[in-house]
Short mmCIF file of C-alpha atoms in Angstrom, two decimals:
data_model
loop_
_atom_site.label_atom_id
_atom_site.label_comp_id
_atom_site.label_asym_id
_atom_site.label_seq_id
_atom_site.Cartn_x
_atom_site.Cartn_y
_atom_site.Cartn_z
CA UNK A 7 0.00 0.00 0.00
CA UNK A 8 1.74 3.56 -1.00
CA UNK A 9 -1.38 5.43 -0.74
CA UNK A 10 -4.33 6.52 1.40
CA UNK A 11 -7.22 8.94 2.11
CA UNK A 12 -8.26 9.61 6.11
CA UNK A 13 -11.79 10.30 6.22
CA UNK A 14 -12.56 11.95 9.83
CA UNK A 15 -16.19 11.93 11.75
CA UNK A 16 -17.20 14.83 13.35
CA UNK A 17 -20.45 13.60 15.07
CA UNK A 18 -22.26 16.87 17.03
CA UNK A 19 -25.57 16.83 18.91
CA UNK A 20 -27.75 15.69 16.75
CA UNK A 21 -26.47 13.09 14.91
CA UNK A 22 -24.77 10.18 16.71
CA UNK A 23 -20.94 8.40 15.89
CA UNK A 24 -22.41 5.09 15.51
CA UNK A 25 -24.98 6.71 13.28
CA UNK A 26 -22.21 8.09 11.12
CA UNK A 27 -19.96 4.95 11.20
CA UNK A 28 -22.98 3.18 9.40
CA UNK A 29 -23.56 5.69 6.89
CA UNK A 30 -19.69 6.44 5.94
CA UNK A 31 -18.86 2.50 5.74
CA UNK A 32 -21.96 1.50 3.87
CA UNK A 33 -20.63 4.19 1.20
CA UNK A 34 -17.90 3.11 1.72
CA UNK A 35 -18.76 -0.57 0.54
CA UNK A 36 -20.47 0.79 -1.90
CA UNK A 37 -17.65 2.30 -3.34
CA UNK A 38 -15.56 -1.26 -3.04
CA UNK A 39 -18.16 -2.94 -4.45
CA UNK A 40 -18.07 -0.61 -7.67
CA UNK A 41 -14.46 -1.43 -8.30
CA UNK A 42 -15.04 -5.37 -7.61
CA UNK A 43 -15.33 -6.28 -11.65
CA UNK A 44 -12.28 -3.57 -12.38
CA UNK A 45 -8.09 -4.09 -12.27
CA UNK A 46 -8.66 -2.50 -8.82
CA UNK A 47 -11.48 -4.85 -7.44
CA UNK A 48 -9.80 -6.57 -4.12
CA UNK A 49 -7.30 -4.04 -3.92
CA UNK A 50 -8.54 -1.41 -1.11
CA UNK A 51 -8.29 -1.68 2.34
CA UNK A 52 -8.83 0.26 5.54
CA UNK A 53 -7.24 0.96 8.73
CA UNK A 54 -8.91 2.57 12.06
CA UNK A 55 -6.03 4.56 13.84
CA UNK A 56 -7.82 4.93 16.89
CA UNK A 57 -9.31 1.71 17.37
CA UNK A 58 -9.48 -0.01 20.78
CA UNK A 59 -10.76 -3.21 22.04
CA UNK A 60 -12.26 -3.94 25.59
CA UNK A 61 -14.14 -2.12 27.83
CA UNK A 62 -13.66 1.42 26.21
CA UNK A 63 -14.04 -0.62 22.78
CA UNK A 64 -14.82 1.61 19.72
CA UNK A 65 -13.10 2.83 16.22
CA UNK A 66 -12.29 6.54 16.93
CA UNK A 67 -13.23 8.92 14.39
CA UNK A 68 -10.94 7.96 11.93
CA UNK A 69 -10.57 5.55 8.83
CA UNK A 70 -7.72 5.74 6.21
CA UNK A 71 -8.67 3.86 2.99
CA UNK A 72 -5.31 2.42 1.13
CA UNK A 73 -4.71 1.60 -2.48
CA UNK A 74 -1.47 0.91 -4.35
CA UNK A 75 -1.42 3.89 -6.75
CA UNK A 76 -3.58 7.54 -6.56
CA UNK A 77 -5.26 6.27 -9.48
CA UNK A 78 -6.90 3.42 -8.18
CA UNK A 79 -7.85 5.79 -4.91
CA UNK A 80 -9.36 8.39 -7.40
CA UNK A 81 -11.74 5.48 -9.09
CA UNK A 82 -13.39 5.64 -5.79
CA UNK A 83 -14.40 9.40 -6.14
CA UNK A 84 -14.79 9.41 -2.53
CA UNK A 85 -15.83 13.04 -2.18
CA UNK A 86 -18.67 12.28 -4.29
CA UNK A 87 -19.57 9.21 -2.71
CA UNK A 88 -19.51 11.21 0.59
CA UNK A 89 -20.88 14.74 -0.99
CA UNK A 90 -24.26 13.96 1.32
CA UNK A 91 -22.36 13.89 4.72
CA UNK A 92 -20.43 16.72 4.05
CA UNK A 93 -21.32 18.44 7.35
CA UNK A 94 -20.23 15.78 9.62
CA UNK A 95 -17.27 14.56 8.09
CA UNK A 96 -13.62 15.28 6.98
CA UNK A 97 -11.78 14.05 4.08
CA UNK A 98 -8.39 14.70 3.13
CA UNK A 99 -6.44 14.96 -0.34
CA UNK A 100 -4.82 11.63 -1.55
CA UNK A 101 -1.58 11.07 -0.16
CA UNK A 102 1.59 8.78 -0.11
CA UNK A 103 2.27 6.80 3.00
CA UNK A 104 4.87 8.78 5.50
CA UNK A 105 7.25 6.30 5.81
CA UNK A 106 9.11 8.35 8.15
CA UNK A 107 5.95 8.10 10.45
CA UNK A 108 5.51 4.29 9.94
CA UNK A 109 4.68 2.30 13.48
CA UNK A 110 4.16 -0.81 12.31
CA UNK A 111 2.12 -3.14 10.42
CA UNK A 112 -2.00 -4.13 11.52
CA UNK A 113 -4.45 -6.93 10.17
CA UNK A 114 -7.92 -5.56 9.94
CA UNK A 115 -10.20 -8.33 9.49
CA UNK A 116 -13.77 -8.95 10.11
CA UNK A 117 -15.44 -11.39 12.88
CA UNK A 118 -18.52 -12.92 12.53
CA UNK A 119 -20.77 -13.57 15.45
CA UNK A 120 -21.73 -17.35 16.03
CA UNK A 121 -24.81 -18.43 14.86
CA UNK A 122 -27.24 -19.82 17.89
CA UNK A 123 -26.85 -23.60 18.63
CA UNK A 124 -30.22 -24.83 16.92
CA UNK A 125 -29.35 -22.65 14.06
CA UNK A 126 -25.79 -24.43 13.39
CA UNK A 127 -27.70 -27.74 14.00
CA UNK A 128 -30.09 -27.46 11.69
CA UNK A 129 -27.79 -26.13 9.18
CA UNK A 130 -25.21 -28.91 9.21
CA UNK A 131 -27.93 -31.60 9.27
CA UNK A 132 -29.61 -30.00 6.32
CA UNK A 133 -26.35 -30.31 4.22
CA UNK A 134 -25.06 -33.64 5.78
CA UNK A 135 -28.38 -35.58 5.48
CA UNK A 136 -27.85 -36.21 9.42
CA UNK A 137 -31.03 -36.06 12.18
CA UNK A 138 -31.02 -32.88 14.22
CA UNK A 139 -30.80 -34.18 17.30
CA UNK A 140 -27.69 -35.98 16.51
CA UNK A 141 -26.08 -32.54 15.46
CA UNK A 142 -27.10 -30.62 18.73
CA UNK A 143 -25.85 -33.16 20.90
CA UNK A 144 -22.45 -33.19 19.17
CA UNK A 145 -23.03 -29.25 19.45
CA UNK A 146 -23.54 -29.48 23.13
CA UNK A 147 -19.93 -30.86 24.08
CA UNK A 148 -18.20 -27.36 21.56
CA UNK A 149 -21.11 -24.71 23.59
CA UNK A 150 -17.92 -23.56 26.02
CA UNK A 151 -15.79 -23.18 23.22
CA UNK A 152 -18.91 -21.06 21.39
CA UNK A 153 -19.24 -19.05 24.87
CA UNK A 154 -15.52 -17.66 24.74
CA UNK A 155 -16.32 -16.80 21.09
CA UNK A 156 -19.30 -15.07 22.22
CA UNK A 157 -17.94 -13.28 25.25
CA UNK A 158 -14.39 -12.36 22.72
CA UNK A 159 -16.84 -10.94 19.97
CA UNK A 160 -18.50 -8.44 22.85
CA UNK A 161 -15.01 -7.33 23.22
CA UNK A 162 -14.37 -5.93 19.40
CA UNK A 163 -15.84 -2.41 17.75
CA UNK A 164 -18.84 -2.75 15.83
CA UNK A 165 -20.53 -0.93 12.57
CA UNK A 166 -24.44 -1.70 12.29
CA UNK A 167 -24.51 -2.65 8.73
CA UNK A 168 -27.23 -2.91 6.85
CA UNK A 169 -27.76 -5.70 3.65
CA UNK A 170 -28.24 -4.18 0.33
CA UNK A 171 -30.15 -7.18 -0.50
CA UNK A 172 -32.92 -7.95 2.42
CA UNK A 173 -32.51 -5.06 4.21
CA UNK A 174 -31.80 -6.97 7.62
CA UNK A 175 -29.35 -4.69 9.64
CA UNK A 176 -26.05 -6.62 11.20
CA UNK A 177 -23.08 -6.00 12.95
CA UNK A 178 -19.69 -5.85 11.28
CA UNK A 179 -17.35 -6.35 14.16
CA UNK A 180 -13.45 -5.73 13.60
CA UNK A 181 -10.62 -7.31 15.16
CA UNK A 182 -7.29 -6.27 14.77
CA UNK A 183 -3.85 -7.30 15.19
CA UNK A 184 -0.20 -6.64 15.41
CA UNK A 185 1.71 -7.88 12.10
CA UNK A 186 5.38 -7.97 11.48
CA UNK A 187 5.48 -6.77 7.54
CA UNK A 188 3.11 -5.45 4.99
CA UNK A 189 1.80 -8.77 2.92
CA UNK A 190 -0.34 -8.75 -0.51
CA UNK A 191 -3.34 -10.15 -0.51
CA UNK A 192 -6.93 -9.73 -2.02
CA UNK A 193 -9.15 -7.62 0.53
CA UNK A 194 -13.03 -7.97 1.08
CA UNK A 195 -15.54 -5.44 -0.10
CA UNK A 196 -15.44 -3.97 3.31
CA UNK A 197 -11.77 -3.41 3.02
CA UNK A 198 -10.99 -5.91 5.38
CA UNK A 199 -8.69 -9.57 5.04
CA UNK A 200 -7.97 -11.85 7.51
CA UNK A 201 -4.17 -12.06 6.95
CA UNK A 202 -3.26 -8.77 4.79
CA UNK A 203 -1.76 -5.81 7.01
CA UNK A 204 -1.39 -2.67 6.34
CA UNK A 205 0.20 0.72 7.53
CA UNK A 206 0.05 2.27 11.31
CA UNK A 207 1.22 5.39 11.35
#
């Protein structure tokens, strides 16, 4: 990655953070989403440089969206994609990375929330052929492993997403971790990968 935008939120009284997470990511996304069938499609990703996980979780008020070259950041024509929200938030000029400024390297990558118990069951029996009940009583021996899952997803920052296809809202969560060198790989339509890292600075 040699190049980034940093979009900043500036929330006020009347309109939330976590409303303006949702509505700058899901143009976001859209934006990703428009580049998937191009040269570029796989090639963005993001970073949240004040992200924190715990009990004072949350993603700051910043996100810096990477590409390769300023042409491939300029397909996404984020200040028109953004034009609406204006107001509430900042976006810079495109810019190379500061290597002098470089901290390290971060993995972004998205974490999905485990499905309910009768859910999986009834989806693995489904596709194996197998009864039910034989599925949640193999299910019953993993449910501590599925409760530290649970309990390490209410750790990690959240977006409420909503699906451009059924309309049913969800929650992106975001982990993050340390990495010792940049590494190429493709990158989701959110911007996200589970082994790609990018840039802290």
């Amino acid at each position: 990655m040699n190049h980034y935008q940093e979009i900043t939120l500036l929330p006020d009284a009347e309109i939330s953070l976590a409303f303006l997470w949702t509505k700058v990511y899901t143009q976001l996304h859209l934006a990703f989403v428009a580049q998937k069938d191009t040269p570029h499609g796989g090639t963005f990703a993001v970073s949240f440089p004040e992200y924190t996980e715990g009990k004072g979780k949350g993603l700051g008020h910043k996100v810096r969206v990477f590409a390769e070259t300023e042409e491939a950041l300029q397909t996404l024509n984020l200040d028109k994609k953004l034009e609406r929200l204006l107001d509430y938030v900042h976006l810079t000029t495109i810019r190379p990375i500061p290597t002098r400024r470089l901290k390290g390297y971060a993995i972004y990558s998205r974490q999905h929330a485990p499905h309910s118990q009768a859910q999986t069951a009834r989806r693995f029996s489904r596709r194996h052929g197998l009864p039910v009940e034989q599925e949640t009583a193999r299910l019953a021996k993993k449910q501590r492993q599925r409760e530290k899952l649970k309990k390490s997803i209410r750790d990690l920052p959240y977006i409420q997403m909503q699906s451009l296809t059924n309309r049913h809202k969800y929650n992106l969560f975001i982990h993050k971790r340390q990495a010792p060198s940049p590494s190429a790989s493709p990158f989701s339509l959110y911007g996200l990968s589970p082994e790609a890292a990018v840039p802290e600075f």
